[in-house]
Amino acid sequence: MSHDMIPQSLFEACAALPGWNKQLRLEAWKSWQSMAMPTIRDEAWKYTNIARLEKMVFTEVTSTPSTLTLNDIPLTIPENRFCFINGVFNTALSTDLTAGTYLLSKSAWPHIANKHQTPHSYFERLNAAMLNDGLYLDIKSSTHSPIYLVLLQDKTNGLSQHHLRHRIKVHAGVKSEIVIVDWGLADSMNLTTYIMDIELDEGAELNCIHLKKAATKGYHIRQTHSHLAKDSHFNHFNFDFGAKLSRNEISAHLNGEHATCQLNGLALARAQDHIDNQTQIGHLAPKTNSVEQYRGIIDDQACHVFHGHVLIDANAPDSIANQQNKNMLLTSTGQAYAEPQLEIYNQNVQCIHGATVGDIDEEALFYLRSRGLSDEIARQLLIFGFARSILETLADKNLQNELALWIKTHLAIDSELILTAVDF
Amino acid sequence: MLTIKNLEACIEDKAILKGINLNIKPGEVHAIMGPNGSGKSTLANVLAGREEYQITAGTMHYQNVDLAPLTPDERAHLGLFLSFQYPVEIPGVSNLYLLKSALNAKRKHMGLEEIDAIDFLTVVREKMKLLHMDDSYLYRDVNSGFSGGEKKRNEILQLLLLEPSLCVLDETDSGLDIDALRIVAQGINMMRNEKRSILLITHYQRLLDYIKPDVVHILSDGKIVAEGDYQLATVLEAEGYEPFLQKKAGS
């Protein structure tokens, strides 16, 4: 039985928490129970097998108090931050921002609930039933930008589960940046669902940078859905450092004329990691523009799935879509699945797409070695160069440098090499 | 001094070099000319240590060191430099970084400390000026989006910076217009001295008008079929390869 993984008692304890709308939870719980877990027979889950989840039984309702601090993350976290530990908002680690601008925790519930009365997918339904916490960011000015959302996962004794949902609204003409740091401790086993709804009003602009290092044994399922009004711009950067299962479903609905989106991603998968990136871009209005660049570096027995769906509606003439997916396999045992999918209902558009899966370029390797660089350094340079092409699409140089260090540590690349390469 | 004896090499079981003999002394400039498919580029790549080629017979020694067992980077440390016919584009790696790493790899081999960042920039900018290259070259990714001429100029910049003792230039003149050819040739001529050996591989005489070789070899079907001084290149330009190939067939 696929629904035994969340015992009824666990749901009831969750539903009994004060401050939430019990009826909505119950409806979501029932709708989740009525739905079978996706399998590899489902198109959207073809390359990602989650059957093992069914055999797990999650036990914890709330976690023991955590001693985690921001120093546990190898990244500078500035002010203007909201921190969640094991799915629950943590006041002590967060910045006290002006009331009214940001609605927090349970008080955000009505705003979030509006958006998910009819949860759609299997994990969206589970998220709605079991929601731990959520945040509503109502961004009316650029004053606090960038805003950091920090999600820490502490060690837990049993199999834990965390469910978060955020809603972000950027008002007309406002420019803002959000950095999401999703950090799981190395040996924890857990299930996380994390859903984010983003709404951009006319002429708004949002940079959304998501850095994810989920727990090695974790199942981490994230959905980011964005809706763009006329002349708005959404730039999403997805840096995923792997997990047992890390799934990112990202959608951009270009609803208004001249709306543009940029979806860039870098998947660094190693050991037994499985990273699954599913993107959907809908060109639903004239003169909309999308650029998408996804790359994967796959080591050991790891796997990267990229499925990129681009829809150009009949009502979206003069639209431009450019999608590129490149994968670098470092071993013969790694796997990469690249699936670009274009659905075009208007002939007066420009669409470019390309997907590649390959090893390290031997020509380039020989070139570097003929200049005196050792095989090891030359390989590291080519691997890092491959990642850097995505890294340098970030405007923030400081963040670029910090991320370069993460990538360095993750790929066991010589630190000197990276720092210098990025400084240039 | 480079000494190649009866060198034979193949790629995927296809014999390309069929017994090359070549001696280049310090300070000498040799040119190898020959029609397409004669094995010119293979010779250059075998010298630099490209692994796709297999040496099936013969030897090659540089400064009395057997090159065959050495990796491409070890050969570079020994002073060998190959200017590529088709320089490789490396997105994500800046030209500045490559230049600096290559120079430091050489310095490390010589037991010297890494070059100071400021000193490095001073040196590299000086060399770039000689090749009429602006600062933007440094910050662009290695050869990425470079025109054919820019790529070749970038090869010569590396040559000037690394100061190798044996320069193998594989069709450095191809893809260059007259002005660029003159600038590149000036760069190569600046490198000429009594200690440095240069091996020019080319189709055409025009590069040799700028860089006068001491010896010209004609390569055909994996063998050197004729040798002479600079005059040989002039004869070749007037009469084509045909008489030399027939001579070989007749011999």
Tab-separated table of N, CA, C and O in Angstrom, chain A residues 295 361-375 377 381-382 384-386 388-389 392 416-418 420-421 424, chain B residues 45 48-51 71-73 76-77 81-82 84 88 90-94 96-98 100-102 105 141-143 155 158:
chain	number	residue	atom	x	y	z
A	295	ARG	N	22.841	22.311	-17.356
A	295	ARG	CA	24.009	21.451	-17.522
A	295	ARG	C	24.094	20.435	-16.396
A	295	ARG	O	23.689	20.727	-15.265
A	361	ASP	N	36.042	16.514	-23.300
A	361	ASP	CA	36.519	16.701	-24.666
A	361	ASP	C	38.012	16.346	-24.765
A	361	ASP	O	38.869	17.047	-24.227
A	362	GLU	N	38.314	15.259	-25.455
A	362	GLU	CA	39.707	14.782	-25.547
A	362	GLU	C	40.603	15.776	-26.275
A	362	GLU	O	41.782	15.910	-25.974
A	363	GLU	N	40.042	16.460	-27.279
A	363	GLU	CA	40.807	17.468	-28.028
A	363	GLU	C	41.265	18.575	-27.085
A	363	GLU	O	42.421	18.993	-27.111
A	364	ALA	N	40.322	19.030	-26.267
A	364	ALA	CA	40.630	20.120	-25.329
A	364	ALA	C	41.637	19.648	-24.284
A	364	ALA	O	42.536	20.391	-23.888
A	365	LEU	N	41.487	18.402	-23.884
A	365	LEU	CA	42.403	17.836	-22.885
A	365	LEU	C	43.836	17.791	-23.438
A	365	LEU	O	44.787	18.194	-22.763
A	366	PHE	N	43.963	17.362	-24.674
A	366	PHE	CA	45.282	17.294	-25.302
A	366	PHE	C	45.867	18.700	-25.466
A	366	PHE	O	47.053	18.931	-25.220
A	367	TYR	N	45.012	19.622	-25.840
A	367	TYR	CA	45.463	21.005	-26.020
A	367	TYR	C	46.067	21.548	-24.721
A	367	TYR	O	47.169	22.094	-24.708
A	368	LEU	N	45.329	21.355	-23.623
A	368	LEU	CA	45.814	21.871	-22.331
A	368	LEU	C	47.096	21.146	-21.903
A	368	LEU	O	48.019	21.762	-21.379
A	369	ARG	N	47.141	19.860	-22.128
A	369	ARG	CA	48.333	19.097	-21.720
A	369	ARG	C	49.543	19.488	-22.562
A	369	ARG	O	50.666	19.530	-22.062
A	370	SER	N	49.299	19.801	-23.828
A	370	SER	CA	50.426	20.210	-24.680
A	370	SER	C	50.977	21.559	-24.228
A	370	SER	O	52.042	21.977	-24.654
A	371	ARG	N	50.220	22.248	-23.351
A	371	ARG	CA	50.705	23.522	-22.798
A	371	ARG	C	51.337	23.313	-21.420
A	371	ARG	O	51.568	24.263	-20.683
A	372	GLY	N	51.531	22.048	-21.071
A	372	GLY	CA	52.274	21.754	-19.847
A	372	GLY	C	51.424	21.470	-18.630
A	372	GLY	O	51.943	21.251	-17.533
A	373	LEU	N	50.085	21.472	-18.792
A	373	LEU	CA	49.219	21.198	-17.633
A	373	LEU	C	49.078	19.684	-17.454
A	373	LEU	O	48.921	18.957	-18.435
A	374	SER	N	49.113	19.236	-16.217
A	374	SER	CA	49.017	17.797	-15.970
A	374	SER	C	47.616	17.304	-16.330
A	374	SER	O	46.678	18.082	-16.424
A	375	ASP	N	47.525	15.994	-16.513
A	375	ASP	CA	46.236	15.397	-16.881
A	375	ASP	C	45.168	15.770	-15.845
A	375	ASP	O	44.054	16.156	-16.182
A	377	ILE	N	45.054	18.313	-13.599
A	377	ILE	CA	44.690	19.740	-13.613
A	377	ILE	C	43.867	20.074	-14.861
A	377	ILE	O	42.873	20.804	-14.793
A	381	LEU	N	40.153	21.539	-14.842
A	381	LEU	CA	39.895	22.822	-15.486
A	381	LEU	C	38.731	22.708	-16.467
A	381	LEU	O	37.864	23.581	-16.526
A	382	LEU	N	38.697	21.601	-17.205
A	382	LEU	CA	37.619	21.414	-18.184
A	382	LEU	C	36.279	21.180	-17.486
A	382	LEU	O	35.251	21.684	-17.921
A	384	PHE	N	35.504	22.218	-14.440
A	384	PHE	CA	35.097	23.477	-13.834
A	384	PHE	C	34.634	24.475	-14.893
A	384	PHE	O	33.657	25.212	-14.687
A	385	GLY	N	35.321	24.477	-16.021
A	385	GLY	CA	34.942	25.369	-17.124
A	385	GLY	C	33.520	25.089	-17.588
A	385	GLY	O	32.758	25.998	-17.916
A	386	PHE	N	33.174	23.816	-17.593
A	386	PHE	CA	31.833	23.390	-18.000
A	386	PHE	C	30.787	23.948	-17.031
A	386	PHE	O	29.736	24.439	-17.436
A	388	ARG	N	31.318	26.489	-15.038
A	388	ARG	CA	31.450	27.949	-14.967
A	388	ARG	C	30.547	28.657	-15.970
A	388	ARG	O	30.064	29.760	-15.720
A	389	SER	N	30.303	28.005	-17.097
A	389	SER	CA	29.439	28.619	-18.102
A	389	SER	C	28.052	28.924	-17.534
A	389	SER	O	27.394	29.862	-17.969
A	392	GLU	N	28.612	31.741	-14.385
A	392	GLU	CA	28.838	33.141	-14.746
A	392	GLU	C	27.575	33.823	-15.282
A	392	GLU	O	27.599	35.011	-15.568
A	416	GLU	N	42.988	26.503	-5.429
A	416	GLU	CA	43.715	27.566	-6.115
A	416	GLU	C	43.157	27.746	-7.526
A	416	GLU	O	42.893	28.844	-7.979
A	417	LEU	N	42.966	26.607	-8.154
A	417	LEU	CA	42.482	26.563	-9.527
A	417	LEU	C	41.178	27.333	-9.678
A	417	LEU	O	41.026	28.175	-10.527
A	418	ILE	N	40.259	27.034	-8.773
A	418	ILE	CA	38.939	27.610	-8.900
A	418	ILE	C	38.910	29.079	-8.594
A	418	ILE	O	38.354	29.852	-9.332
A	420	THR	N	41.130	31.250	-8.770
A	420	THR	CA	41.741	32.055	-9.814
A	420	THR	C	40.841	32.109	-11.034
A	420	THR	O	40.636	33.155	-11.613
A	421	ALA	N	40.269	30.966	-11.371
A	421	ALA	CA	39.459	30.915	-12.582
A	421	ALA	C	38.242	31.828	-12.473
A	421	ALA	O	37.878	32.484	-13.423
A	424	PHE	N	38.853	35.709	-12.569
A	424	PHE	CA	38.986	36.281	-13.905
A	424	PHE	C	37.616	36.441	-14.514
A	424	PHE	O	37.340	36.258	-15.570
B	45	ASN	N	51.645	16.031	-34.458
B	45	ASN	CA	50.891	15.480	-33.331
B	45	ASN	C	51.633	14.354	-32.624
B	45	ASN	O	51.548	14.220	-31.407
B	48	ALA	N	54.134	15.866	-30.401
B	48	ALA	CA	53.559	16.475	-29.194
B	48	ALA	C	52.967	15.441	-28.238
B	48	ALA	O	52.638	15.770	-27.108
B	49	GLY	N	52.794	14.214	-28.729
B	49	GLY	CA	52.360	13.149	-27.823
B	49	GLY	C	50.878	12.841	-27.829
B	49	GLY	O	50.319	12.375	-26.838
B	50	ARG	N	50.236	13.083	-28.959
B	50	ARG	CA	48.804	12.780	-29.029
B	50	ARG	C	48.597	11.270	-28.973
B	50	ARG	O	49.230	10.508	-29.705
B	51	GLU	N	47.701	10.860	-28.079
B	51	GLU	CA	47.599	9.421	-27.794
B	51	GLU	C	46.890	8.594	-28.862
B	51	GLU	O	47.052	7.378	-28.912
B	71	THR	N	54.479	11.919	-21.600
B	71	THR	CA	53.128	12.455	-21.813
B	71	THR	C	53.240	13.833	-22.478
B	71	THR	O	54.312	14.449	-22.456
B	72	PRO	N	52.142	14.321	-23.043
B	72	PRO	CA	52.206	15.631	-23.707
B	72	PRO	C	52.732	16.736	-22.786
B	72	PRO	O	53.510	17.602	-23.222
B	73	ASP	N	52.321	16.715	-21.501
B	73	ASP	CA	52.781	17.779	-20.599
B	73	ASP	C	54.259	17.632	-20.278
B	73	ASP	O	54.971	18.631	-20.149
B	76	ALA	N	56.065	19.108	-23.071
B	76	ALA	CA	56.012	20.576	-22.999
B	76	ALA	C	57.050	21.091	-22.001
B	76	ALA	O	57.731	22.086	-22.264
B	77	HIS	N	57.179	20.383	-20.872
B	77	HIS	CA	58.170	20.815	-19.867
B	77	HIS	C	59.584	20.739	-20.407
B	77	HIS	O	60.458	21.499	-20.018
B	81	PHE	N	56.868	22.794	-28.071
B	81	PHE	CA	55.600	23.524	-28.187
B	81	PHE	C	54.992	23.247	-29.548
B	81	PHE	O	55.644	23.403	-30.578
B	82	LEU	N	53.727	22.834	-29.545
B	82	LEU	CA	53.016	22.637	-30.809
B	82	LEU	C	51.992	23.750	-30.985
B	82	LEU	O	51.111	23.941	-30.153
B	84	PHE	N	48.879	24.627	-32.817
B	84	PHE	CA	47.881	23.768	-33.466
B	84	PHE	C	47.393	24.322	-34.799
B	84	PHE	O	47.217	25.530	-34.951
B	88	VAL	N	42.014	24.592	-30.225
B	88	VAL	CA	40.754	24.099	-29.663
B	88	VAL	C	40.039	25.188	-28.855
B	88	VAL	O	40.674	25.928	-28.099
B	90	ILE	N	37.875	26.330	-25.809
B	90	ILE	CA	37.596	25.802	-24.468
B	90	ILE	C	36.698	26.773	-23.711
B	90	ILE	O	37.174	27.642	-22.978
B	91	PRO	N	35.396	26.628	-23.866
B	91	PRO	CA	34.488	27.526	-23.150
B	91	PRO	C	34.617	27.330	-21.636
B	91	PRO	O	34.843	26.208	-21.178
B	92	GLY	N	34.505	28.415	-20.902
B	92	GLY	CA	34.551	28.314	-19.438
B	92	GLY	C	35.945	28.478	-18.855
B	92	GLY	O	36.102	28.599	-17.651
B	93	VAL	N	36.974	28.442	-19.720
B	93	VAL	CA	38.347	28.617	-19.225
B	93	VAL	C	38.907	29.881	-19.870
B	93	VAL	O	38.966	29.980	-21.092
B	94	SER	N	39.272	30.854	-19.035
B	94	SER	CA	39.734	32.113	-19.618
B	94	SER	C	41.137	31.966	-20.176
B	94	SER	O	41.945	31.181	-19.693
B	96	LEU	N	43.482	34.106	-20.040
B	96	LEU	CA	44.444	34.546	-19.034
B	96	LEU	C	44.820	33.380	-18.123
B	96	LEU	O	45.985	33.163	-17.798
B	97	TYR	N	43.796	32.640	-17.728
B	97	TYR	CA	44.055	31.518	-16.827
B	97	TYR	C	44.928	30.462	-17.478
B	97	TYR	O	45.858	29.938	-16.862
B	98	LEU	N	44.631	30.163	-18.740
B	98	LEU	CA	45.440	29.162	-19.450
B	98	LEU	C	46.897	29.623	-19.548
B	98	LEU	O	47.827	28.878	-19.250
B	100	LYS	N	48.544	31.737	-17.749
B	100	LYS	CA	49.212	31.769	-16.459
B	100	LYS	C	49.536	30.351	-15.968
B	100	LYS	O	50.639	30.085	-15.484
B	101	SER	N	48.590	29.445	-16.133
B	101	SER	CA	48.829	28.065	-15.681
B	101	SER	C	49.947	27.416	-16.485
B	101	SER	O	50.760	26.665	-15.956
B	102	ALA	N	49.949	27.688	-17.790
B	102	ALA	CA	50.970	27.086	-18.647
B	102	ALA	C	52.349	27.609	-18.248
B	102	ALA	O	53.316	26.839	-18.122
B	105	ALA	N	53.312	26.118	-14.913
B	105	ALA	CA	53.667	24.696	-15.034
B	105	ALA	C	55.123	24.579	-15.477
B	105	ALA	O	55.894	23.756	-14.974
B	141	ASP	N	37.189	33.479	-23.222
B	141	ASP	CA	37.477	32.061	-23.030
B	141	ASP	C	38.412	31.587	-24.147
B	141	ASP	O	38.349	32.085	-25.271
B	142	VAL	N	39.242	30.625	-23.813
B	142	VAL	CA	40.293	30.162	-24.729
B	142	VAL	C	39.722	29.856	-26.123
B	142	VAL	O	38.918	28.928	-26.282
B	143	ASN	N	40.126	30.643	-27.089
B	143	ASN	CA	39.761	30.461	-28.505
B	143	ASN	C	38.265	30.471	-28.802
B	143	ASN	O	37.862	30.296	-29.947
B	155	GLU	N	47.948	31.411	-30.561
B	155	GLU	CA	48.957	30.352	-30.479
B	155	GLU	C	50.356	30.969	-30.375
B	155	GLU	O	51.179	30.538	-29.579
B	158	GLN	N	51.121	32.387	-26.996
B	158	GLN	CA	51.560	31.343	-26.060
B	158	GLN	C	53.019	30.990	-26.309
B	158	GLN	O	53.787	30.764	-25.386
